Short mmCIF file of C-alpha atoms and ligand atoms in Angstrom, two decimals:
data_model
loop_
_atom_site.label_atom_id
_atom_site.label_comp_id
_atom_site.label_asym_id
_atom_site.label_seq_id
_atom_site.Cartn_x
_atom_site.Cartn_y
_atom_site.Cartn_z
CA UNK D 203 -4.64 -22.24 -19.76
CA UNK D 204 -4.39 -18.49 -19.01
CA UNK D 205 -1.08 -17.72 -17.81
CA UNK D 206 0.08 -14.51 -16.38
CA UNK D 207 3.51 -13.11 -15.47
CA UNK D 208 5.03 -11.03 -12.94
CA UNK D 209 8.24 -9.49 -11.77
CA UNK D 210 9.05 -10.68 -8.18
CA UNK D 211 11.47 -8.22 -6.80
CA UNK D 212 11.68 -9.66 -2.73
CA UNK D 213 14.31 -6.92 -1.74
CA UNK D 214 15.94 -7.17 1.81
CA UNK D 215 15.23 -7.78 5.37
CA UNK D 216 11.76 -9.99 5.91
CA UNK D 217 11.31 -9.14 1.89
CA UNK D 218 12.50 -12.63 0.58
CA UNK D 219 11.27 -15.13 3.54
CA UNK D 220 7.67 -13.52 2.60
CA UNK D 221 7.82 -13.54 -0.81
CA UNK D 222 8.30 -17.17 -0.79
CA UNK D 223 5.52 -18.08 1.24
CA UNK D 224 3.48 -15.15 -1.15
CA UNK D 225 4.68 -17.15 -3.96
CA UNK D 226 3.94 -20.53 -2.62
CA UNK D 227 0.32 -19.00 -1.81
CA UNK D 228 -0.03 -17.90 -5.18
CA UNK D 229 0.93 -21.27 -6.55
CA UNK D 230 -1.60 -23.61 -5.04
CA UNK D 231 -4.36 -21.05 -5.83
CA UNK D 232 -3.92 -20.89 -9.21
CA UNK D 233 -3.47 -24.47 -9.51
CA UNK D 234 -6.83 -24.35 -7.58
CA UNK D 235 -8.39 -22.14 -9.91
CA UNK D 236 -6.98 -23.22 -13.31
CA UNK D 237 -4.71 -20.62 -14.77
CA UNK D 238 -0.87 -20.43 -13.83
CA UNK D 239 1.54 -17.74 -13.03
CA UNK D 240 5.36 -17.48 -14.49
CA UNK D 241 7.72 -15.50 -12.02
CA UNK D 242 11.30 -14.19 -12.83
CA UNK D 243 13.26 -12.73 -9.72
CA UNK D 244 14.71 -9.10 -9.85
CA UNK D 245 17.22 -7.26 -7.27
CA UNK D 246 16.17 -4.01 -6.11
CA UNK D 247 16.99 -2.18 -2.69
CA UNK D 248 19.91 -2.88 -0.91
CA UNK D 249 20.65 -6.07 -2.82
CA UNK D 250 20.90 -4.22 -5.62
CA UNK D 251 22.75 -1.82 -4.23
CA UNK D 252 25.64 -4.48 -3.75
CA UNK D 253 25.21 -6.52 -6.41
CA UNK D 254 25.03 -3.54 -9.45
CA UNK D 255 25.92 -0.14 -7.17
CA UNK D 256 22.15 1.03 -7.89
CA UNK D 257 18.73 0.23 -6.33
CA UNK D 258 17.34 0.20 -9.44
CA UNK D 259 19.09 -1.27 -12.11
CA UNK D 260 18.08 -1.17 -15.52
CA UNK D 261 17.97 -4.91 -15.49
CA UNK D 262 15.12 -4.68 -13.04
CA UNK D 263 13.45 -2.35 -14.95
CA UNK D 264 13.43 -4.40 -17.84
CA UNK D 265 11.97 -7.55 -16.02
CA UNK D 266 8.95 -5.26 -14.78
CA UNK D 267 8.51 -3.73 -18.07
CA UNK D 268 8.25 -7.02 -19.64
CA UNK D 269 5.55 -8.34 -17.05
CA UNK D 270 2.15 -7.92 -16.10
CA UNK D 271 2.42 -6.82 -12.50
CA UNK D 272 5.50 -6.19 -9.79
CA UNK D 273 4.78 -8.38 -7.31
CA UNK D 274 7.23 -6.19 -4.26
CA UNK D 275 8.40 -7.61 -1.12
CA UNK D 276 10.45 -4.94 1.01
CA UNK D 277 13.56 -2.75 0.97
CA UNK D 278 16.21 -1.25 2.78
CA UNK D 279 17.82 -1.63 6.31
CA UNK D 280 20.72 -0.42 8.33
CA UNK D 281 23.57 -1.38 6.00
CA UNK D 282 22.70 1.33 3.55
CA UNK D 283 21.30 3.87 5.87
CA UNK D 284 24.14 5.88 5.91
CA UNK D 285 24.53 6.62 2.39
CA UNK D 286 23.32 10.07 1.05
CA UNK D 287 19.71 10.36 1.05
CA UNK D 288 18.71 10.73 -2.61
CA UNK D 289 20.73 7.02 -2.56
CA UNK D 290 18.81 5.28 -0.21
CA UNK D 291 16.62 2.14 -1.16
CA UNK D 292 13.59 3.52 -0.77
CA UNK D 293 14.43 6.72 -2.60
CA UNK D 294 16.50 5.31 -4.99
CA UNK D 295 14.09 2.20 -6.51
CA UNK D 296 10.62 2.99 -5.08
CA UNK D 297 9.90 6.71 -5.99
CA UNK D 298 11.27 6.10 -9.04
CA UNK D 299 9.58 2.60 -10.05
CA UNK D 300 6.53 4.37 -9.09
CA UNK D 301 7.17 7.26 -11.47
CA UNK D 302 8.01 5.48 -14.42
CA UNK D 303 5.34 2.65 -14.31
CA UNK D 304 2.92 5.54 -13.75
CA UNK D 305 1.48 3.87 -10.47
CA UNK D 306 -0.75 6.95 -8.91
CA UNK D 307 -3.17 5.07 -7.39
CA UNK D 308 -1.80 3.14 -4.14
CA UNK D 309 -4.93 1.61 -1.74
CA UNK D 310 -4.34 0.82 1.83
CA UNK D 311 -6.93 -1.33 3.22
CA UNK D 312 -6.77 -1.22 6.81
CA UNK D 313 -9.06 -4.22 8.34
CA UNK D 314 -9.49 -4.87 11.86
CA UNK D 315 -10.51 -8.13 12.50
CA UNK D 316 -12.88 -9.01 14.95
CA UNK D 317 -10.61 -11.72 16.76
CA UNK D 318 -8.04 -9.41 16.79
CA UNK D 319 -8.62 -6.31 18.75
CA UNK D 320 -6.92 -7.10 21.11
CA UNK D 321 -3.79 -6.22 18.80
CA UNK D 322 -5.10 -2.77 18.07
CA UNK D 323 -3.75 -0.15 20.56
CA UNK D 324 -7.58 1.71 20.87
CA UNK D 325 -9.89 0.16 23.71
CA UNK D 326 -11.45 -3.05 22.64
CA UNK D 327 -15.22 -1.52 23.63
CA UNK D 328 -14.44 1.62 21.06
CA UNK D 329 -14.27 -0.39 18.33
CA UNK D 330 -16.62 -3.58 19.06
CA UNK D 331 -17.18 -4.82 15.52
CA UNK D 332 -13.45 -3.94 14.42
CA UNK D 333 -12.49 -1.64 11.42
CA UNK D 334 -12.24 -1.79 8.17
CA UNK D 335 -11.29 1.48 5.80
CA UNK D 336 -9.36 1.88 2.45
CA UNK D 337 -6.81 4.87 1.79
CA UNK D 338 -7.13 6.05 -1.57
CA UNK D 339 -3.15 7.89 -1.78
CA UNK D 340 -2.23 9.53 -5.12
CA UNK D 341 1.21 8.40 -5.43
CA UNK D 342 2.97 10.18 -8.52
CA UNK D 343 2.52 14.00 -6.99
CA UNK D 344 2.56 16.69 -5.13
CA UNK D 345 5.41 17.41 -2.06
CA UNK D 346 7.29 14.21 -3.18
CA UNK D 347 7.68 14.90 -7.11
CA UNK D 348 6.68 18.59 -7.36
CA UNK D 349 9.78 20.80 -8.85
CA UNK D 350 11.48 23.24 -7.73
CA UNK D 351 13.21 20.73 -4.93
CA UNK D 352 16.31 21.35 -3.95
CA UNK D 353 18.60 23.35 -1.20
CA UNK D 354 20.95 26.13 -1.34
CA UNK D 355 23.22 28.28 0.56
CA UNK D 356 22.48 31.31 1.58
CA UNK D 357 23.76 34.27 3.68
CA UNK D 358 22.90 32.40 6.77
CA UNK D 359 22.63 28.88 6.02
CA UNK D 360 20.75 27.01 3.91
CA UNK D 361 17.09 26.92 1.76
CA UNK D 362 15.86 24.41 1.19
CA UNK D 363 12.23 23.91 -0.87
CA UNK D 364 9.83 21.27 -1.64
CA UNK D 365 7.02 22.22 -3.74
CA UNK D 366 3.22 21.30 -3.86
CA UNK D 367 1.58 20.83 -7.05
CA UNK D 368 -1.53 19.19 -8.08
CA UNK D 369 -3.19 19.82 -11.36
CA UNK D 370 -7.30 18.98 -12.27
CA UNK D 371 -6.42 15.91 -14.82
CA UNK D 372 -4.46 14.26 -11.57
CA UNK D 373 -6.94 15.17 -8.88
CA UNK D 374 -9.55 13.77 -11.12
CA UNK D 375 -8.06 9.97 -11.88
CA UNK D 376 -7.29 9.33 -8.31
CA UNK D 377 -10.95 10.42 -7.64
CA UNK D 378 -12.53 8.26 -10.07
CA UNK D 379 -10.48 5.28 -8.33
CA UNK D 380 -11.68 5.78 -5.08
CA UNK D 381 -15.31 6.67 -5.59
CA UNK D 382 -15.27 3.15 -7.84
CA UNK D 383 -13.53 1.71 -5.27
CA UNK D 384 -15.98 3.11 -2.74
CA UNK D 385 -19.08 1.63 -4.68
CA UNK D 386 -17.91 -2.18 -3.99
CA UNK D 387 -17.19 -1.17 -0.11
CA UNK D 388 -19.64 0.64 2.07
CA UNK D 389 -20.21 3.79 -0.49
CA UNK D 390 -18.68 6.18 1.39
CA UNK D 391 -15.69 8.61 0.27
CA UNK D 392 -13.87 11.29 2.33
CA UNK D 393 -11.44 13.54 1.13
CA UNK D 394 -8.91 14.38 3.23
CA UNK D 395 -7.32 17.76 2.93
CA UNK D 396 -5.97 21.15 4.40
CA UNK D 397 -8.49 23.31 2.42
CA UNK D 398 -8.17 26.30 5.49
CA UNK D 399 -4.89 26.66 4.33
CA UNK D 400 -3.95 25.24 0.55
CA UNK D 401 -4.22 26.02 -2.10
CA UNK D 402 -3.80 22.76 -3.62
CA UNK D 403 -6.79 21.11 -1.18
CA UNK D 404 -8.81 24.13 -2.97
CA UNK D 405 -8.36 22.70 -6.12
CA UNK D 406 -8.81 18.86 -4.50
CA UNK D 407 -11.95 20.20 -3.05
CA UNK D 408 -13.27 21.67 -6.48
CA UNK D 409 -12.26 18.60 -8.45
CA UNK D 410 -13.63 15.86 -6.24
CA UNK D 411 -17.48 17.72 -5.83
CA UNK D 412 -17.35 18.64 -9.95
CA UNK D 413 -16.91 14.41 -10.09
CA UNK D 414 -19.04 13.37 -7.46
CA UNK D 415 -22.63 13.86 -9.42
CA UNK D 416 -21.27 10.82 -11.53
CA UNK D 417 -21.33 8.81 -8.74
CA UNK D 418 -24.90 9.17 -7.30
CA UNK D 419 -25.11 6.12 -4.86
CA UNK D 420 -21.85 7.62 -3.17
CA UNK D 421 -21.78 9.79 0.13
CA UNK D 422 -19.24 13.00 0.26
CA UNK D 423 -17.32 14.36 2.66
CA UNK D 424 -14.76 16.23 3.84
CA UNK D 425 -12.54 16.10 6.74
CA UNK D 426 -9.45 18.23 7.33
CA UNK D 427 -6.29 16.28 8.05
CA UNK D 428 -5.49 17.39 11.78
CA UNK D 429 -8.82 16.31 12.45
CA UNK D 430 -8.85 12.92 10.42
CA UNK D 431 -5.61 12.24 11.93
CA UNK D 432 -7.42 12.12 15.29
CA UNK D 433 -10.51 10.78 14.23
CA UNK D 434 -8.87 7.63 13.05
CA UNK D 435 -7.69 6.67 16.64
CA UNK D 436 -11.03 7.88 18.06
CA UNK D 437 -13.38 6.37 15.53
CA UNK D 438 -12.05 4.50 13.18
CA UNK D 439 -15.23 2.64 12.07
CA UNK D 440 -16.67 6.18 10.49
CA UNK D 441 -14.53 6.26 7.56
CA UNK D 442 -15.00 3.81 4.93
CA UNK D 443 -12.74 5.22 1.76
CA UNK D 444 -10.11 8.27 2.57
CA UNK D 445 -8.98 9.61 -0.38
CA UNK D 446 -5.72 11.45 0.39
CA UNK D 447 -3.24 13.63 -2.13
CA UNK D 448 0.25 12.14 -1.80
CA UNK D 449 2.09 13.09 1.89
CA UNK D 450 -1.08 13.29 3.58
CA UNK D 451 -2.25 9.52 2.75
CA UNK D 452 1.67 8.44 3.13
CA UNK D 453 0.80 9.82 7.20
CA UNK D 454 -2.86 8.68 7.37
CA UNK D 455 -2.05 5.40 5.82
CA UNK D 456 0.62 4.84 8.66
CA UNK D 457 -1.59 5.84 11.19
CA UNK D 458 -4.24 3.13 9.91
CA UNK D 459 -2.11 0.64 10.02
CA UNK D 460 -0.36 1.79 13.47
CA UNK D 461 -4.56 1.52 14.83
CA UNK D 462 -4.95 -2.12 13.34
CA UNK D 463 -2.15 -3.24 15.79
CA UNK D 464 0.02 -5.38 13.18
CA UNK D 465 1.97 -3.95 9.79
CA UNK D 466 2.41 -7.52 8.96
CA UNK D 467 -1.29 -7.82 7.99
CA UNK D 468 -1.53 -4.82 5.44
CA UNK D 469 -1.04 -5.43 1.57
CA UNK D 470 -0.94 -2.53 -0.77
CA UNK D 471 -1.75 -1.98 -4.64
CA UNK D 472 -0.18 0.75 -6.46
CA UNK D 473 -1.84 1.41 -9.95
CA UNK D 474 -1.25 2.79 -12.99
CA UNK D 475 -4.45 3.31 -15.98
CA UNK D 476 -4.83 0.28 -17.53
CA UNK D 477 -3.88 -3.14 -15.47
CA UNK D 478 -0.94 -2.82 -14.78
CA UNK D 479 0.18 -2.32 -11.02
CA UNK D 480 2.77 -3.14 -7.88
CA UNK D 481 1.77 -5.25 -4.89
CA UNK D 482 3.21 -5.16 -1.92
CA UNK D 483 3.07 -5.33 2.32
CA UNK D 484 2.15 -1.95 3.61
CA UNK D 485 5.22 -2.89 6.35
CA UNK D 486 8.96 -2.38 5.79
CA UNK D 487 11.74 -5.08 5.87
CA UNK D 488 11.49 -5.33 9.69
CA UNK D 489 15.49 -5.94 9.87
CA UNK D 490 15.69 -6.73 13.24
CA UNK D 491 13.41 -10.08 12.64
CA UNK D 492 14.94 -10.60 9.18
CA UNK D 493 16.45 -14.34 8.73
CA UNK D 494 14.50 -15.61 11.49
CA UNK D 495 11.85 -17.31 9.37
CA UNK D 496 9.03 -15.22 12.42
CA UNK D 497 7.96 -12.64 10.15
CA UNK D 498 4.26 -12.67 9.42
CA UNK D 499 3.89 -13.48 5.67
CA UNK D 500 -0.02 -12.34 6.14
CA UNK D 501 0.68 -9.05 4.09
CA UNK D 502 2.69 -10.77 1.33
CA UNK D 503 -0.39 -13.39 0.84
CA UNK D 504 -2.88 -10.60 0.68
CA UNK D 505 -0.95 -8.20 -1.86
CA UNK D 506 -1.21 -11.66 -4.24
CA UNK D 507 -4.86 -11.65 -3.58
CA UNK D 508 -4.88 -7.72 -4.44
CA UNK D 509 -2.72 -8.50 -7.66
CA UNK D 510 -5.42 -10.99 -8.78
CA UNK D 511 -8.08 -9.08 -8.58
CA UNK D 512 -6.98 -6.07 -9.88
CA UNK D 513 -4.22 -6.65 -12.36
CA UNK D 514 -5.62 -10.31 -13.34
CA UNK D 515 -9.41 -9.99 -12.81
CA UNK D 516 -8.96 -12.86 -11.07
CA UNK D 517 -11.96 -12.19 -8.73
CA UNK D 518 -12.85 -15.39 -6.91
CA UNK D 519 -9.07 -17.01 -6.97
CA UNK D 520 -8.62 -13.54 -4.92
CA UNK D 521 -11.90 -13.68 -2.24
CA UNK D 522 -10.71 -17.38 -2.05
CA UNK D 523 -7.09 -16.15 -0.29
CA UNK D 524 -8.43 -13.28 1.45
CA UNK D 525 -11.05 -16.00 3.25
CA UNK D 526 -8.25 -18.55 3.72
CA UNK D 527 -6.49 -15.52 5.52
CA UNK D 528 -9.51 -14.62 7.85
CA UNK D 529 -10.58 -18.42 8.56
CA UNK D 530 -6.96 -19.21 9.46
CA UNK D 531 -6.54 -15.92 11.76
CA UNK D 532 -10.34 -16.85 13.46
CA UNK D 533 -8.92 -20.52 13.73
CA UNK D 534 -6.24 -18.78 16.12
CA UNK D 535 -3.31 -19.30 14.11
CA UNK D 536 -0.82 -16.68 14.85
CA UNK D 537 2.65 -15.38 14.14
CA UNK D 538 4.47 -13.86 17.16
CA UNK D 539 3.25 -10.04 16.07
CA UNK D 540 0.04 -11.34 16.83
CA UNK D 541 0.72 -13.65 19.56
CA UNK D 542 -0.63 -12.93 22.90
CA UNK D 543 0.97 -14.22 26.43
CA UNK D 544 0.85 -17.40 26.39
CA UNK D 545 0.13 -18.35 22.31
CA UNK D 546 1.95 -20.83 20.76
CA UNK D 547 3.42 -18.86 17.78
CA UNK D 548 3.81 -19.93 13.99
CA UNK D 549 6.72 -19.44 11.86
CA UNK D 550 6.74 -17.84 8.33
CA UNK D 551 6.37 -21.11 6.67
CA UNK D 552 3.71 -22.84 8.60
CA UNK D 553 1.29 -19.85 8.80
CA UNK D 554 1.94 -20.03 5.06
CA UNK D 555 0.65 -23.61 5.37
CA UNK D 556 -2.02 -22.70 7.43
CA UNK D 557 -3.21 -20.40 4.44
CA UNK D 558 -2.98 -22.98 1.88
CA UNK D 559 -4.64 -25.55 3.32
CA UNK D 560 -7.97 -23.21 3.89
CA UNK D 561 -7.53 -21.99 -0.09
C1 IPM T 605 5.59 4.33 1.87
C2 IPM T 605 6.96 4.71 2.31
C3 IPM T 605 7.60 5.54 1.21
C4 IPM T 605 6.75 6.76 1.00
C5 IPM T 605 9.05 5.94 1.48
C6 IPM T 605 9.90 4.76 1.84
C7 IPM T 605 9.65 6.70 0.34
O1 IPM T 605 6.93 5.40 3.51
O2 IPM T 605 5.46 3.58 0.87
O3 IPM T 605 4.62 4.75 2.50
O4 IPM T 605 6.91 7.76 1.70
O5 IPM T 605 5.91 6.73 0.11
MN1 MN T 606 4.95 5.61 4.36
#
């Protein structure tokens, strides 16, 4: 039997009560489909933090290193907020783990189901049909990694400086990821950029035509950020794949997921060449419903189905949860982000069984 194996670092707030529904998910589907996953636990984030005095140990990095994927649940919260930034969970484990697993290319589908617009804040009658769009987000460059970045004193305060840098090779890797990704959606890519104004969108803009001739059966355009930014709660339907450099799909990728109505329904996949990737909810650990067992655990399940496809090539064991998740969600079944007046609401676990049972 094939067996594959993954790193499951759950994290803090919502992080572990999802991850075990994720894992119980993943579980009955591969049992389903005849191959079987091993899963060793890892601390990062704020457990980590307390446990080894680091985010990220190296013990952590070891686990990943040895397995085939990361399967992430969710980190920080208000305990550690108040240490110095470069500290933080989220600075401290998730820059870096995507840095040294090489993980450039994070998607963010965005869907908007049809029995659920009602959860997205746009009017119901501008988006009859729903939604459904992919960010494409290099992950590895520009403002976040891009050196000189630092702050210093001077004769009246401070300076500080982040720094923008893209180079071809980058641009061009991330492109080829979203105009394949684009040929299995609806064959549509826009770049999003601020090509008025930088120079780095020149060089995006140069790059991602020079590629696009590869790609005949693929539709190009472009769309500067200010005005995709307002597109997307106008018109959401119109894009199909955005395919942003690093900050600008970090913003457009919250904004997505802001117009779908519910973070607890977003999975991501961050990529590195080769197989290899980390899979997680586009959400955060959510600490003020952490330990109540209410947390939607639709994210989780979907970021398995994202790691079988993608890291596994585990195609139909993947469609298989992704149509458990929309036959449960038209059944009605809902968690209380998704709950309307009135709605009886699910907990963690049993929307988890709701899931299952439909795999
Ligand atoms: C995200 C998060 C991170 C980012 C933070 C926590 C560093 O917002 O994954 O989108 O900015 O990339
Ligand atoms: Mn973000």
């Amino acid at each position: 039997m094939k067996t594959y194996k993954i790193a499951v670092l759950a994290g803090d707030g919502i992080g572990p009560e999802v991850m075990a529904v994720g894992l119980d998910v993943l579980a009955a589907t591969s049992k389903r489909f005849g191959f079987e996953i091993v899963h060793e636990e890892f601390a990062v984030g704020g457990v980590a933090i307390d446990l080894f005095d680091d985010a990220l140990p190296e013990s952590t990095l070891k686990g990943c290193r040895e397995a085939e994927a990361i399967f992430f649940g969710s980190i920080g919260g208000p305990k550690w907020e108040t240490l110095p930034p470069h500290k933080q969970p989220e600075r401290a484990a998730l820059l870096p783990l995507r840095k040294y697993f090489g993980l450039y290319a994070n998607l963010r589908p965005a869907k908007c189901y049809p029995g659920l617009l009602y959860a997205s804040p746009l009017k119901t009658e501008n988006i009859p049909d729903g939604f459904d769009l992919l960010v494409v987000r290099e992950l590895t460059g520009g403002l976040y990694f891009g050196q000189p970045k630092h702050t210093i004193a001077i004769e009246n305060g401070e300076r500080a400086i982040d720094t923008m840098i893209y180079e071809t090779r980058e641009i061009e890797r991330i492109t080829h990821v979203a105009f394949k990704a684009a040929g299995l959606r609806r064959k549509r890519v826009t770049l999003i950029d601020k090509a008025n104004v930088l120079e780095t969108s020149q060089l995006w803009r140069k790059t991602v035509k020079a590629i696009a001739p590869q790609y005949p059966d693929i539709a190009l355009d472009f769309m500067y950020v200010d005005n995709a930014a307002m597109q997307l709660v106008r018109k959401p339907q119109q894009f199909d794949v955005m395919l942003c450099e690093n900050l600008f799909g970090d913003i457009i990728s919250d904004e997505a997921a802001a117009t779908v109505g519910s973070l607890g329904l977003l999975p991501s996949a961050s990529l590195a060449d080769g197989t290899f990737g980390l899979y997680e909810p586009s959400g955060g650990s959510a600490p003020d419903i952490a330990g109540k067992g209410i947390a939607n655990p639709i994210a989780q399940i979907l970021s398995a189905a994202l790691m079988l496809r993608y890291s596994f090539g585990e195609n139909e064991a993947a469609s298989a949860i992704e149509q458990a998740v929309e036959a449960t969600l038209a059944d009605g079944a809902r968690t209380a982000d998704l709950a309307r007046p009135g709605d009886a609401s699910l907990s963690t676990v049993q929307m988890g069984q709701q899931i299952i049972s439909r795999i």
